[in-house]
Amino acid sequence: MINFNLIQHKYLNWIRISNRRNDDNAGFSLLELMAVVLIIGILSAIAAPSWLGFINNQRLGSAQDEVYRAMRIAQSNAKAKREAWQVSVRTEAGTEKVQWAIHQAIPTIKPTDLSVASESDRSSLSAWHSFDSQIEIDPGATNVELNADGVYPLIFNYNGCAVGQRTEECTESSLDDDPTKIPPLKLTFSHKKLGDNTRKCVRVETVLGSIRAAQGVNQEGCPPN
């Protein structure tokens, strides 16, 4: 005779054992979860400074690249249109943001009268374009002269040569009269949260207008004046 009570008892025991196994495998214990959270926190604390340093260096590199391209455009426009063009760089009063602009080097255009372009517009001529707020001009490693308007001007004459005044010829540049201004001319930038060794600059290597980007503090980079 079949003992249904015994079968039922064994079946219920099997269900209880299965449930306990499922509970054991259902997830982590509180101690295990705390250990995982602690490990993640430690790894984040180690990685965060390196990641922020990388991001800040990328922003500094972007500022350098924009000024480099601005100089190339100004030089190209000067040659194509047979007239002097200028790259102006300044620290805007009030916001303390470093800005750059490309415009004709003529008396009727004052850099201080130019409008400020929107953040999304990085290509308009005759307008100021702003860098990240942590970017600053390094005056101790910049030998382009700051003028009375608070602007660092870099002028290319109609032949694309770097000159001190818009009407000067390549072989008659006033830059040659002052040993501190003889190329390489340097516009140097730094990041407020990075060290001097990370400074980046754009150099005009010769009066004829050879331009290159550089970095660091050695003589081939962005050394102090």
Backbone as JSON, one array per atom type, in Angstrom:
{
  "sequence": "MINFNLIQHKYLNWIRISNRRNDDNAGFSLLELMAVVLIIGILSAIAAPSWLGFINNQRLGSAQDEVYRAMRIAQSNAKAKREAWQVSVRTEAGTEKVQWAIHQAIPTIKPTDLSVASESDRSSLSAWHSFDSQIEIDPGATNVELNADGVYPLIFNYNGCAVGQRTEECTESSLDDDPTKIPPLKLTFSHKKLGDNTRKCVRVETVLGSIRAAQGVNQEGCPPN",
  "N": [[0.85, -1.2, 0.0], [0.52, 2.24, -0.85], [2.17, 4.8, 0.84], [0.98, 7.76, 1.28], [1.34, 9.9, 3.02], [4.03, 9.73, 3.73], [5.25, 10.23, 1.26], [4.36, 12.86, 0.82], [5.62, 14.17, 2.95], [8.36, 13.83, 2.31], [8.41, 15.26, -0.07], [7.85, 17.89, 0.74], [10.06, 18.36, 2.36], [12.06, 18.33, 0.4], [11.4, 20.66, -1.05], [11.89, 22.63, 0.92], [14.66, 22.35, 1.29], [15.56, 23.04, -1.29], [14.73, 25.71, -1.43], [16.35, 26.84, 0.55], [18.85, 26.57, -0.64], [18.54, 28.22, -2.87], [18.21, 30.65, -1.55], [20.74, 30.96, -0.45], [22.24, 31.46, -2.71], [21.22, 33.77, -3.68], [22.26, 36.38, -3.59], [24.79, 38.86, -2.57], [26.24, 38.9, 0.69], [25.84, 41.31, 3.38], [28.35, 42.04, 4.36], [30.01, 41.32, 2.23], [29.07, 43.09, 0.26], [29.81, 45.55, 1.41], [32.58, 45.31, 1.31], [33.02, 45.32, -1.46], [32.11, 47.9, -2.12], [33.99, 49.42, -0.7], [36.38, 48.75, -2.03], [35.84, 49.77, -4.59], [35.68, 52.49, -3.93], [38.33, 53.03, -3.09], [39.77, 52.53, -5.47], [38.64, 54.52, -7.09], [39.5, 56.84, -5.8], [42.22, 56.68, -6.27], [42.34, 56.79, -9.07], [41.02, 59.17, -9.82], [42.57, 61.72, -9.56], [44.51, 61.36, -11.6], [42.89, 61.12, -13.85], [41.61, 63.63, -13.89], [43.85, 65.25, -14.25], [44.59, 64.44, -16.81], [42.33, 65.33, -18.31], [42.5, 68.11, -17.87], [44.94, 68.67, -19.08], [44.29, 68.05, -21.7], [42.46, 70.11, -22.24], [44.15, 72.32, -22.09], [45.8, 71.72, -24.24], [43.92, 71.98, -26.3], [43.45, 74.74, -26.26], [45.97, 75.69, -27.05], [46.03, 74.58, -29.64], [43.93, 75.95, -30.9], [44.9, 78.59, -30.99], [47.17, 78.19, -32.53], [45.99, 77.4, -34.99], [44.57, 79.74, -35.48], [46.65, 81.57, -35.97], [47.68, 80.48, -38.32], [45.5, 80.86, -40.03], [45.28, 83.67, -40.03], [47.75, 84.36, -41.17], [47.49, 83.11, -43.68], [45.28, 84.53, -44.72], [46.42, 87.07, -44.87], [48.35, 86.74, -46.88], [46.72, 85.93, -49.04], [44.92, 88.06, -49.4], [46.54, 90.18, -49.61], [47.13, 92.01, -47.55], [47.63, 93.26, -44.21], [47.11, 91.07, -41.47], [45.93, 90.07, -38.22], [46.44, 88.31, -35.15], [44.92, 88.45, -32.09], [45.3, 88.22, -28.6], [43.97, 88.03, -25.35], [43.25, 88.62, -21.83], [40.1, 88.64, -20.7], [38.59, 91.38, -19.12], [36.88, 91.22, -16.05], [35.57, 88.6, -16.51], [37.9, 87.19, -16.57], [38.66, 85.32, -18.42], [40.71, 83.81, -20.88], [41.03, 84.91, -24.21], [40.85, 84.77, -27.83], [41.25, 86.31, -31.07], [40.8, 86.78, -34.61], [41.61, 89.16, -37.03], [41.59, 91.92, -39.4], [44.53, 93.9, -39.61], [44.18, 96.88, -39.21], [43.76, 100.46, -38.73], [41.07, 101.12, -38.27], [39.88, 98.99, -37.07], [39.57, 98.05, -33.87], [40.72, 95.8, -31.51], [39.48, 95.72, -28.98], [36.92, 96.5, -29.5], [35.62, 94.42, -30.67], [33.05, 91.91, -30.84], [31.97, 89.24, -28.61], [32.09, 85.89, -29.43], [29.69, 83.16, -29.52], [29.75, 80.2, -27.4], [29.55, 77.91, -28.95], [30.42, 78.68, -31.4], [33.31, 78.55, -33.05], [34.75, 79.58, -35.13], [34.32, 82.09, -36.28], [35.43, 85.1, -37.81], [36.92, 88.2, -36.71], [35.91, 88.32, -34.08], [35.77, 87.64, -30.58], [36.92, 84.65, -29.06], [36.47, 82.38, -26.45], [38.49, 80.61, -24.03], [38.59, 77.67, -21.88], [37.84, 78.36, -18.45], [39.96, 77.86, -16.73], [42.28, 78.17, -18.1], [45.18, 80.14, -18.63], [47.19, 82.99, -19.6], [50.69, 82.81, -19.75], [52.71, 85.11, -18.68], [55.4, 85.2, -18.03], [56.67, 83.54, -19.78], [56.04, 84.44, -22.23], [56.82, 86.39, -24.98], [55.64, 88.17, -26.7], [54.65, 91.47, -26.99], [52.59, 93.07, -24.61], [50.03, 95.29, -25.36], [48.76, 98.73, -25.0], [46.03, 98.39, -24.84], [45.66, 96.1, -23.46], [46.1, 93.79, -24.9], [47.67, 91.05, -26.53], [49.25, 91.36, -29.47], [49.78, 89.74, -32.58], [51.14, 90.23, -35.58], [50.82, 89.76, -39.08], [52.28, 90.63, -42.1], [51.48, 91.61, -45.56], [52.87, 89.7, -46.94], [52.87, 87.58, -45.3], [54.74, 87.61, -43.3], [56.02, 87.84, -39.95], [55.62, 90.78, -38.2], [56.3, 93.94, -36.5], [54.74, 96.19, -36.9], [51.9, 96.94, -38.97], [52.5, 98.01, -41.49], [55.06, 97.34, -42.12], [57.81, 95.89, -43.95], [59.03, 92.56, -44.72], [61.81, 92.47, -44.35], [62.28, 94.68, -42.88], [61.32, 94.75, -40.34], [60.33, 95.98, -37.18], [60.69, 94.26, -35.14], [63.24, 93.26, -35.31], [64.79, 95.19, -34.18], [64.79, 95.01, -31.47], [66.24, 92.91, -29.25], [64.79, 91.25, -27.51], [62.51, 90.69, -28.84], [63.08, 89.42, -31.15], [62.38, 86.69, -33.28], [62.46, 83.3, -31.94], [59.09, 84.22, -31.49], [56.84, 83.98, -28.77], [53.72, 82.83, -27.63], [52.45, 81.88, -24.72], [50.74, 79.44, -22.79], [49.12, 78.3, -19.81], [47.73, 76.0, -17.36], [45.64, 76.46, -14.59], [45.59, 74.43, -12.71], [47.65, 72.77, -13.23], [51.2, 72.02, -13.43], [54.24, 74.01, -14.12], [55.73, 72.58, -15.96], [53.97, 71.59, -17.76], [53.2, 73.61, -19.41], [52.17, 75.11, -22.51], [52.83, 76.37, -25.78], [52.67, 78.61, -28.66], [54.82, 79.14, -31.26], [56.43, 81.55, -33.27], [58.78, 80.99, -35.44], [60.55, 82.24, -37.25], [61.19, 85.42, -38.89], [60.04, 85.28, -41.36], [57.81, 83.83, -40.91], [57.44, 81.15, -40.02], [55.64, 78.78, -38.22], [55.02, 76.98, -35.23], [53.8, 74.56, -32.84], [54.59, 74.07, -29.38], [55.87, 72.64, -26.28], [56.52, 72.38, -22.71], [59.49, 73.33, -20.75], [62.0, 73.57, -21.84], [64.53, 74.87, -24.12], [63.69, 74.48, -26.73], [61.06, 74.35, -26.36], [58.83, 76.0, -24.37], [60.37, 78.09, -22.88], [61.18, 80.13, -19.94], [61.22, 83.73, -20.26]],
  "CA": [[0.0, 0.0, 0.0], [1.31, 3.46, -0.98], [2.08, 5.7, 2.0], [0.92, 9.14, 0.74], [1.88, 10.83, 4.01], [5.49, 9.7, 3.62], [5.6, 10.93, 0.01], [4.14, 14.29, 1.02], [6.65, 14.66, 3.86], [9.61, 13.93, 1.56], [8.29, 16.33, -1.07], [7.97, 19.18, 1.44], [11.47, 18.5, 2.75], [12.83, 18.68, -0.81], [11.12, 22.06, -1.35], [12.58, 23.46, 1.9], [16.09, 22.31, 0.98], [15.76, 23.81, -2.53], [14.57, 27.13, -1.1], [17.54, 27.29, 1.27], [19.93, 26.7, -1.62], [18.27, 29.43, -3.66], [18.48, 31.82, -0.71], [22.18, 31.09, -0.3], [22.8, 31.95, -3.97], [20.4, 34.88, -4.18], [23.01, 37.63, -3.68], [25.91, 39.02, -1.66], [25.94, 39.26, 2.07], [26.11, 42.72, 3.69], [29.79, 42.18, 4.49], [30.58, 41.28, 0.88], [28.72, 44.35, -0.4], [30.64, 46.61, 1.99], [33.93, 45.13, 0.79], [33.01, 45.76, -2.86], [32.0, 49.36, -2.11], [35.27, 49.94, -0.23], [37.36, 48.59, -3.11], [35.51, 50.75, -5.64], [36.05, 53.8, -3.42], [39.79, 53.15, -3.12], [40.19, 52.64, -6.88], [38.21, 55.82, -7.59], [40.37, 57.85, -5.2], [43.51, 56.6, -6.95], [42.22, 57.13, -10.49], [40.44, 60.49, -10.07], [43.55, 62.77, -9.87], [45.12, 61.11, -12.91], [41.9, 61.41, -14.88], [41.45, 65.09, -13.93], [45.06, 65.79, -14.87], [44.49, 64.17, -18.25], [41.32, 66.22, -18.87], [43.02, 69.48, -17.84], [45.98, 68.76, -20.1], [43.59, 68.08, -22.99], [41.91, 71.46, -22.41], [45.28, 73.2, -22.39], [46.18, 71.42, -25.62], [42.9, 72.54, -27.2], [43.71, 76.18, -26.32], [47.15, 75.85, -27.9], [45.68, 74.24, -31.02], [43.1, 77.01, -31.46], [45.76, 79.74, -31.31], [48.0, 77.79, -33.68], [45.17, 77.48, -36.21], [44.27, 81.16, -35.69], [47.82, 82.18, -36.61], [47.74, 79.98, -39.7], [44.43, 81.51, -40.8], [45.66, 85.08, -40.2], [48.85, 84.39, -42.12], [46.94, 82.76, -44.99], [44.46, 85.66, -45.18], [47.32, 88.17, -45.21], [48.94, 86.45, -48.2], [45.68, 85.85, -50.08], [44.27, 89.36, -49.62], [47.62, 91.18, -49.76], [46.95, 93.03, -46.51], [48.06, 92.77, -42.9], [46.12, 90.47, -40.57], [46.43, 90.01, -36.85], [45.85, 87.48, -34.1], [44.95, 89.14, -30.8], [45.01, 87.37, -27.44], [43.8, 88.86, -24.16], [42.47, 88.14, -20.69], [38.94, 89.54, -20.65], [38.32, 91.98, -17.81], [35.61, 90.79, -15.47], [35.46, 87.14, -16.5], [39.26, 86.64, -16.47], [38.85, 84.26, -19.4], [41.61, 84.1, -22.0], [40.3, 84.92, -25.48], [41.62, 85.07, -29.03], [40.47, 86.81, -32.21], [41.5, 87.0, -35.88], [41.0, 90.32, -37.69], [42.49, 92.75, -40.19], [45.37, 94.81, -38.82], [43.97, 98.22, -39.75], [43.41, 101.38, -37.64], [39.62, 101.22, -38.02], [39.44, 97.83, -36.28], [40.19, 97.94, -32.56], [40.36, 94.51, -30.9], [38.59, 95.89, -27.83], [35.55, 96.75, -29.98], [35.06, 93.2, -31.25], [32.07, 91.2, -30.02], [32.37, 87.92, -28.13], [31.33, 84.83, -30.12], [29.06, 82.16, -28.65], [30.61, 79.07, -27.08], [29.48, 76.91, -30.02], [31.02, 79.25, -32.61], [34.76, 78.59, -32.88], [35.41, 79.89, -36.4], [34.02, 83.43, -36.8], [36.49, 86.1, -37.83], [36.6, 89.5, -36.09], [35.13, 88.1, -32.86], [36.54, 86.99, -29.52], [36.57, 83.27, -28.71], [36.95, 82.15, -25.09], [38.99, 79.31, -23.61], [38.14, 77.2, -20.58], [38.14, 79.37, -17.43], [41.19, 77.52, -16.02], [43.43, 78.48, -18.96], [45.7, 81.49, -18.44], [48.4, 83.37, -20.33], [51.88, 82.8, -18.9], [53.5, 86.26, -19.13], [56.82, 84.97, -17.82], [57.2, 82.76, -20.9], [55.48, 85.05, -23.44], [57.6, 87.58, -25.33], [54.86, 89.1, -27.51], [54.44, 92.61, -26.09], [51.23, 93.46, -24.24], [49.87, 96.7, -25.72], [48.01, 99.59, -24.08], [44.65, 97.91, -24.75], [45.63, 94.82, -22.76], [46.04, 92.75, -25.93], [48.91, 90.56, -27.14], [49.01, 91.3, -30.91], [50.76, 89.12, -33.45], [50.75, 90.77, -36.89], [51.43, 89.22, -40.3], [52.11, 91.58, -43.21], [50.85, 91.07, -46.77], [53.64, 88.54, -47.39], [52.79, 86.53, -44.28], [55.86, 87.7, -42.36], [55.72, 88.39, -38.63], [56.15, 92.15, -38.12], [55.87, 94.7, -35.34], [53.71, 97.13, -37.35], [51.23, 96.39, -40.14], [53.04, 98.55, -42.75], [56.46, 96.97, -42.27], [58.2, 94.82, -44.86], [59.64, 91.42, -44.05], [63.22, 92.74, -44.01], [62.36, 95.95, -42.16], [60.47, 94.62, -39.17], [60.82, 96.56, -35.93], [61.04, 93.17, -34.24], [64.68, 93.07, -35.38], [65.47, 96.25, -33.43], [64.74, 94.69, -30.05], [66.65, 91.51, -29.09], [63.8, 90.46, -26.78], [61.38, 90.4, -29.72], [63.51, 88.66, -32.32], [61.85, 85.33, -33.22], [61.06, 82.9, -31.87], [58.07, 84.86, -30.67], [56.09, 82.94, -28.06], [52.51, 83.04, -26.84], [52.5, 80.7, -23.86], [49.54, 79.24, -21.98], [49.22, 77.3, -18.74], [46.46, 75.65, -16.71], [45.75, 76.83, -13.17], [45.7, 73.25, -11.86], [48.78, 71.97, -13.7], [52.48, 72.63, -13.15], [54.93, 74.73, -15.2], [56.26, 71.65, -16.97], [52.91, 71.27, -18.72], [52.85, 74.78, -20.22], [52.19, 74.92, -23.96], [52.94, 77.66, -26.47], [52.75, 78.66, -30.11], [56.04, 79.89, -31.57], [56.75, 82.01, -34.62], [60.2, 80.67, -35.41], [61.34, 83.15, -38.08], [60.49, 86.61, -39.37], [59.27, 84.89, -42.54], [56.5, 83.35, -40.46], [57.34, 79.72, -39.71], [54.88, 78.65, -36.97], [54.88, 75.62, -34.71], [53.35, 74.39, -31.46], [55.63, 73.48, -28.54], [55.47, 72.49, -24.88], [57.62, 72.17, -21.78], [60.27, 74.51, -20.36], [63.31, 73.59, -22.47], [64.72, 75.95, -25.1], [62.9, 74.19, -27.92], [59.66, 74.38, -25.96], [58.3, 77.3, -23.94], [61.2, 78.47, -21.73], [60.96, 81.48, -19.41], [61.87, 84.79, -21.04]],
  "C": [[0.88, 1.25, 0.0], [1.07, 4.36, 0.22], [2.14, 7.15, 1.5], [1.48, 10.15, 1.73], [3.4, 10.91, 3.94], [5.95, 10.45, 2.38], [5.46, 12.43, 0.18], [5.24, 14.9, 1.9], [7.99, 14.84, 3.12], [9.58, 15.06, 0.54], [8.47, 17.7, -0.43], [9.41, 19.42, 1.91], [12.34, 18.92, 1.55], [12.64, 20.15, -1.19], [11.88, 22.98, -0.4], [14.08, 23.52, 1.63], [16.41, 23.14, -0.26], [15.68, 25.3, -2.26], [15.79, 27.67, -0.37], [18.72, 27.49, 0.33], [19.76, 27.96, -2.46], [18.57, 30.68, -2.86], [19.97, 32.06, -0.57], [22.82, 31.7, -1.54], [22.12, 33.21, -4.48], [21.18, 36.17, -4.32], [24.16, 37.65, -2.7], [25.42, 39.28, -0.24], [26.28, 40.73, 2.28], [27.61, 42.97, 3.78], [30.47, 42.21, 3.12], [30.29, 42.58, 0.12], [29.57, 45.5, 0.11], [32.07, 46.53, 1.47], [34.04, 45.63, -0.64], [32.97, 47.29, -2.94], [33.32, 50.0, -1.69], [36.33, 49.87, -1.32], [37.12, 49.6, -4.22], [35.91, 52.15, -5.2], [37.54, 54.04, -3.47], [40.29, 53.34, -4.55], [39.82, 54.0, -7.46], [39.12, 56.93, -7.07], [41.74, 57.87, -5.86], [43.42, 57.13, -8.37], [41.79, 58.57, -10.74], [41.48, 61.57, -10.37], [44.19, 62.59, -11.24], [44.16, 61.46, -14.04], [41.69, 62.92, -15.01], [42.66, 65.75, -14.57], [45.04, 65.6, -16.37], [43.51, 65.13, -18.92], [41.85, 67.65, -18.94], [44.11, 69.68, -18.9], [45.38, 68.8, -21.5], [43.01, 69.47, -23.26], [43.0, 72.47, -22.74], [45.75, 72.98, -23.82], [45.2, 71.98, -26.63], [43.1, 74.05, -27.36], [44.91, 76.46, -27.23], [46.81, 75.62, -29.37], [44.84, 75.35, -31.66], [43.94, 78.23, -31.84], [46.67, 79.42, -32.48], [47.22, 77.92, -34.98], [44.8, 78.93, -36.52], [45.43, 81.86, -36.38], [47.93, 81.75, -38.06], [46.69, 80.68, -40.57], [44.79, 82.97, -41.06], [46.77, 85.22, -41.23], [48.36, 84.1, -43.54], [46.1, 83.9, -45.56], [45.34, 86.82, -45.61], [47.93, 87.96, -46.6], [47.89, 86.51, -49.31], [45.1, 87.22, -50.42], [45.26, 90.51, -49.75], [47.41, 92.35, -48.8], [47.32, 92.41, -45.17], [46.87, 92.22, -42.1], [46.77, 90.21, -39.22], [45.69, 88.97, -36.03], [46.02, 88.24, -32.79], [44.57, 88.16, -29.7], [44.93, 88.27, -26.21], [43.19, 88.05, -23.02], [41.32, 89.11, -20.5], [38.72, 90.06, -19.23], [36.95, 91.52, -17.31], [35.5, 89.28, -15.37], [36.81, 86.46, -16.26], [39.48, 85.45, -17.39], [39.84, 84.71, -20.48], [40.84, 83.94, -23.3], [41.25, 85.2, -26.63], [40.68, 85.55, -30.13], [41.38, 86.95, -33.42], [40.83, 88.18, -36.57], [42.05, 91.03, -38.54], [43.28, 93.66, -39.26], [45.29, 96.2, -39.45], [43.48, 99.13, -38.62], [41.93, 101.41, -37.3], [39.07, 100.03, -37.23], [40.24, 97.79, -34.98], [39.77, 96.61, -31.93], [39.36, 94.64, -29.75], [37.15, 96.15, -28.23], [34.88, 95.5, -30.54], [34.07, 92.56, -30.28], [32.63, 89.85, -29.58], [31.47, 86.87, -28.78], [30.72, 83.88, -29.1], [30.01, 80.99, -28.44], [30.65, 78.04, -28.21], [30.14, 77.39, -31.31], [32.52, 79.39, -32.39], [35.48, 79.05, -34.14], [35.18, 81.31, -36.92], [35.25, 84.33, -36.75], [35.98, 87.37, -37.15], [35.66, 89.33, -34.9], [36.03, 87.38, -31.85], [36.0, 85.59, -29.24], [37.23, 82.94, -27.37], [37.46, 80.73, -24.88], [38.29, 78.88, -22.32], [38.63, 78.17, -19.5], [39.43, 79.09, -16.66], [42.45, 77.79, -16.84], [43.87, 79.91, -18.7], [46.93, 81.72, -19.3], [49.56, 83.36, -19.34], [52.79, 83.94, -19.33], [55.0, 86.05, -18.97], [57.48, 84.16, -18.92], [56.61, 83.23, -22.22], [56.29, 86.3, -23.76], [56.93, 88.43, -26.41], [54.44, 90.23, -26.57], [52.96, 92.89, -25.86], [51.05, 94.94, -24.53], [48.99, 97.45, -24.72], [46.57, 99.15, -23.89], [44.54, 96.58, -23.99], [45.56, 93.63, -23.69], [47.46, 92.35, -26.34], [48.66, 90.45, -28.64], [50.14, 90.58, -31.64], [50.34, 89.41, -34.89], [51.53, 90.08, -38.01], [51.2, 90.22, -41.43], [51.59, 90.87, -44.47], [51.62, 89.9, -47.38], [53.6, 87.38, -46.39], [53.94, 86.53, -43.3], [55.4, 88.28, -41.02], [56.4, 89.75, -38.5], [55.62, 92.83, -36.86], [54.76, 95.67, -35.66], [53.17, 96.66, -38.7], [51.84, 96.84, -41.46], [54.47, 98.09, -43.02], [56.65, 95.85, -43.29], [58.89, 93.7, -44.07], [61.06, 91.72, -43.56], [63.38, 94.02, -43.2], [61.54, 95.91, -40.87], [61.11, 95.24, -37.94], [61.13, 95.49, -34.9], [62.54, 92.95, -34.19], [65.44, 94.09, -34.55], [65.56, 95.95, -31.94], [65.08, 93.21, -29.87], [65.62, 90.65, -28.37], [62.63, 90.07, -27.66], [61.77, 89.61, -30.96], [62.94, 87.24, -32.21], [62.89, 84.36, -32.66], [60.2, 83.77, -30.94], [57.23, 83.77, -30.02], [54.83, 83.52, -27.42], [52.33, 81.77, -26.03], [51.28, 80.64, -22.94], [49.8, 78.16, -20.92], [47.82, 77.04, -18.18], [46.63, 75.86, -15.21], [45.98, 75.63, -12.27], [46.81, 72.3, -12.32], [50.08, 72.72, -13.45], [53.1, 73.31, -14.36], [55.4, 73.81, -16.31], [55.22, 71.28, -18.03], [52.54, 72.45, -19.6], [53.01, 74.48, -21.71], [52.21, 76.3, -24.63], [52.83, 77.48, -27.98], [53.91, 79.6, -30.43], [56.06, 80.3, -33.03], [58.27, 81.96, -34.71], [61.07, 81.68, -36.17], [60.51, 84.36, -38.47], [59.63, 86.26, -40.58], [57.96, 84.19, -42.17], [56.35, 81.86, -40.26], [56.73, 79.55, -38.32], [54.87, 77.19, -36.53], [54.39, 75.66, -33.26], [54.46, 73.7, -30.67], [55.1, 73.36, -27.11], [56.7, 72.26, -24.02], [58.42, 73.44, -21.54], [61.66, 74.54, -20.99], [63.35, 74.64, -23.58], [63.93, 75.72, -26.39], [61.4, 74.2, -27.63], [59.2, 75.79, -25.64], [59.08, 77.78, -22.72], [60.82, 79.85, -21.19], [61.72, 82.51, -20.24], [63.26, 85.09, -20.49]]
}
